[in-house]
Amino acid sequence: MRRYKKRAVVVTALGALGLAAFGAGAADAVGTVHGNTGTNKSTSTETGSRSPSRVSAESASWSHGTTAQANKRIMQRFTSEFLPTGDPALARKFISPGIVMHFAGTTQQGRDTYLGVVAANMKAFPDLEWTVEDMRAEGDTVAVRYVMTGTHQGPFAGVEATGKAIRAESMAFYRLAGGKIVEERAQLDMLGILQQMGAVPVAPAA
């Protein structure tokens, strides 16, 4: 499994995690993802003797796989281009203006809200790094498992800077439309972060 490691910003608070977004258009972000003309012609010839239902099912499967791979490539661009900087210009490229974010039973909406969370948390963990441990794509959705590390150098979740190092796992599902992230459902190990910052006591070992 290939890992993608980069410095990034924490885009989460107790009520919301705004990690992700995707390219400004699948063709622009991914490049050409269509099969070549010769291959398509060959497929058409071969399917002449197949039943219509089988041909339709195979076509649907091919399209489904192509969409998933395109979305995965957009996500790879997102992790390598946007996460390290939180650049608002890149946010416009990768994030839908109406993005909806779900985290821990709460919902937030809008690219501007997302960027506000990003800006606030850049101060909290200026040396944060994200490592993509796993990435899976199916249809219009990409799932990503992260490990985040950083130093608590500014206010975060109501806790003033402690100078302590943190390490936490995060999982997120991103739904894409038109080459941009339109919805995100994420879960970050907030309890682990607060315990490492000393804001929540660690339960004694049994």
PDB file of C-alpha atoms in Angstrom, residues 50-142:
ATOM      1  CA  ARG A  50     -24.251 -10.786 -26.677  1.00  0.00           C
ATOM      2  CA  SER A  51     -27.648 -10.245 -25.169  1.00  0.00           C
ATOM      3  CA  PRO A  52     -28.711  -6.584 -24.639  1.00  0.00           C
ATOM      4  CA  SER A  53     -29.038  -7.121 -20.884  1.00  0.00           C
ATOM      5  CA  ARG A  54     -25.479  -8.429 -20.586  1.00  0.00           C
ATOM      6  CA  VAL A  55     -24.072  -5.608 -22.680  1.00  0.00           C
ATOM      7  CA  SER A  56     -25.912  -3.032 -20.550  1.00  0.00           C
ATOM      8  CA  ALA A  57     -24.637  -4.580 -17.329  1.00  0.00           C
ATOM      9  CA  GLU A  58     -21.047  -4.607 -18.581  1.00  0.00           C
ATOM     10  CA  SER A  59     -21.303  -0.996 -19.764  1.00  0.00           C
ATOM     11  CA  ALA A  60     -22.647   0.080 -16.374  1.00  0.00           C
ATOM     12  CA  SER A  61     -19.817  -1.750 -14.618  1.00  0.00           C
ATOM     13  CA  TRP A  62     -17.185  -0.107 -16.861  1.00  0.00           C
ATOM     14  CA  SER A  63     -18.625   3.373 -16.270  1.00  0.00           C
ATOM     15  CA  HIS A  64     -18.822   2.748 -12.524  1.00  0.00           C
ATOM     16  CA  GLY A  65     -15.176   1.720 -12.386  1.00  0.00           C
ATOM     17  CA  THR A  66     -14.064   4.694 -14.482  1.00  0.00           C
ATOM     18  CA  THR A  67     -15.860   7.152 -12.207  1.00  0.00           C
ATOM     19  CA  ALA A  68     -14.321   5.582  -9.110  1.00  0.00           C
ATOM     20  CA  GLN A  69     -10.802   5.735 -10.526  1.00  0.00           C
ATOM     21  CA  ALA A  70     -11.265   9.340 -11.646  1.00  0.00           C
ATOM     22  CA  ASN A  71     -12.477  10.308  -8.184  1.00  0.00           C
ATOM     23  CA  LYS A  72      -9.539   8.530  -6.561  1.00  0.00           C
ATOM     24  CA  ARG A  73      -7.105  10.466  -8.740  1.00  0.00           C
ATOM     25  CA  ILE A  74      -8.809  13.717  -7.756  1.00  0.00           C
ATOM     26  CA  MET A  75      -8.425  12.743  -4.121  1.00  0.00           C
ATOM     27  CA  GLN A  76      -4.748  12.063  -4.645  1.00  0.00           C
ATOM     28  CA  ARG A  77      -4.383  15.581  -6.079  1.00  0.00           C
ATOM     29  CA  PHE A  78      -6.313  16.972  -3.127  1.00  0.00           C
ATOM     30  CA  THR A  79      -4.016  15.324  -0.598  1.00  0.00           C
ATOM     31  CA  SER A  80      -0.859  16.425  -2.379  1.00  0.00           C
ATOM     32  CA  GLU A  81      -1.902  19.968  -3.350  1.00  0.00           C
ATOM     33  CA  PHE A  82      -4.499  21.298  -0.933  1.00  0.00           C
ATOM     34  CA  LEU A  83      -3.798  19.576   2.387  1.00  0.00           C
ATOM     35  CA  PRO A  84      -0.228  20.830   2.724  1.00  0.00           C
ATOM     36  CA  THR A  85      -1.266  24.489   2.431  1.00  0.00           C
ATOM     37  CA  GLY A  86      -4.994  25.041   2.954  1.00  0.00           C
ATOM     38  CA  ASP A  87      -4.684  27.608   0.150  1.00  0.00           C
ATOM     39  CA  PRO A  88      -8.053  29.374  -0.476  1.00  0.00           C
ATOM     40  CA  ALA A  89      -7.304  29.479  -4.205  1.00  0.00           C
ATOM     41  CA  LEU A  90      -6.935  25.710  -4.229  1.00  0.00           C
ATOM     42  CA  ALA A  91     -10.053  25.407  -2.093  1.00  0.00           C
ATOM     43  CA  ARG A  92     -12.039  27.029  -4.894  1.00  0.00           C
ATOM     44  CA  LYS A  93     -10.593  24.464  -7.246  1.00  0.00           C
ATOM     45  CA  PHE A  94     -11.262  21.426  -5.106  1.00  0.00           C
ATOM     46  CA  ILE A  95     -14.272  22.259  -2.909  1.00  0.00           C
ATOM     47  CA  SER A  96     -17.875  22.875  -3.920  1.00  0.00           C
ATOM     48  CA  PRO A  97     -19.239  26.225  -2.664  1.00  0.00           C
ATOM     49  CA  GLY A  98     -22.101  24.348  -1.027  1.00  0.00           C
ATOM     50  CA  ILE A  99     -20.087  21.536   0.543  1.00  0.00           C
ATOM     51  CA  VAL A 100     -21.907  19.808   3.404  1.00  0.00           C
ATOM     52  CA  MET A 101     -19.795  18.411   6.255  1.00  0.00           C
ATOM     53  CA  HIS A 102     -20.982  15.892   8.831  1.00  0.00           C
ATOM     54  CA  PHE A 103     -19.036  15.182  11.991  1.00  0.00           C
ATOM     55  CA  ALA A 104     -20.064  13.619  15.316  1.00  0.00           C
ATOM     56  CA  GLY A 105     -23.762  14.215  14.768  1.00  0.00           C
ATOM     57  CA  THR A 106     -23.357  17.822  13.611  1.00  0.00           C
ATOM     58  CA  THR A 107     -23.638  19.392  10.160  1.00  0.00           C
ATOM     59  CA  GLN A 108     -21.925  22.456   8.699  1.00  0.00           C
ATOM     60  CA  GLN A 109     -22.234  23.826   5.205  1.00  0.00           C
ATOM     61  CA  GLY A 110     -20.347  26.074   2.807  1.00  0.00           C
ATOM     62  CA  ARG A 111     -16.822  26.506   1.509  1.00  0.00           C
ATOM     63  CA  ASP A 112     -16.362  29.732   3.463  1.00  0.00           C
ATOM     64  CA  THR A 113     -17.238  27.931   6.701  1.00  0.00           C
ATOM     65  CA  TYR A 114     -14.784  25.215   5.774  1.00  0.00           C
ATOM     66  CA  LEU A 115     -12.020  27.731   5.147  1.00  0.00           C
ATOM     67  CA  GLY A 116     -12.776  29.444   8.458  1.00  0.00           C
ATOM     68  CA  VAL A 117     -12.193  26.183  10.296  1.00  0.00           C
ATOM     69  CA  VAL A 118      -9.000  25.636   8.314  1.00  0.00           C
ATOM     70  CA  ALA A 119      -7.625  29.083   9.183  1.00  0.00           C
ATOM     71  CA  ALA A 120      -8.392  28.709  12.894  1.00  0.00           C
ATOM     72  CA  ASN A 121      -6.750  25.328  13.128  1.00  0.00           C
ATOM     73  CA  MET A 122      -3.634  26.264  11.172  1.00  0.00           C
ATOM     74  CA  LYS A 123      -2.765  28.242  14.298  1.00  0.00           C
ATOM     75  CA  ALA A 124      -3.434  25.270  16.535  1.00  0.00           C
ATOM     76  CA  PHE A 125      -1.257  22.731  14.711  1.00  0.00           C
ATOM     77  CA  PRO A 126       1.094  24.595  12.343  1.00  0.00           C
ATOM     78  CA  ASP A 127       3.346  21.539  11.918  1.00  0.00           C
ATOM     79  CA  LEU A 128       0.592  19.001  11.327  1.00  0.00           C
ATOM     80  CA  GLU A 129       1.258  16.135   8.959  1.00  0.00           C
ATOM     81  CA  TRP A 130      -1.299  13.767   7.440  1.00  0.00           C
ATOM     82  CA  THR A 131      -0.400  10.285   6.271  1.00  0.00           C
ATOM     83  CA  VAL A 132      -2.879   8.514   4.006  1.00  0.00           C
ATOM     84  CA  GLU A 133      -2.896   4.934   5.243  1.00  0.00           C
ATOM     85  CA  ASP A 134      -5.601   3.658   2.904  1.00  0.00           C
ATOM     86  CA  MET A 135      -7.795   4.998   0.110  1.00  0.00           C
ATOM     87  CA  ARG A 136     -10.747   3.212  -1.525  1.00  0.00           C
ATOM     88  CA  ALA A 137     -13.081   4.480  -4.242  1.00  0.00           C
ATOM     89  CA  GLU A 138     -16.466   3.245  -5.388  1.00  0.00           C
ATOM     90  CA  GLY A 139     -18.839   5.160  -7.643  1.00  0.00           C
ATOM     91  CA  ASP A 140     -19.079   8.778  -6.510  1.00  0.00           C
ATOM     92  CA  THR A 141     -17.473   8.143  -3.096  1.00  0.00           C
ATOM     93  CA  VAL A 142     -13.866   7.958  -1.891  1.00  0.00           C
TER      94      VAL A 142
END
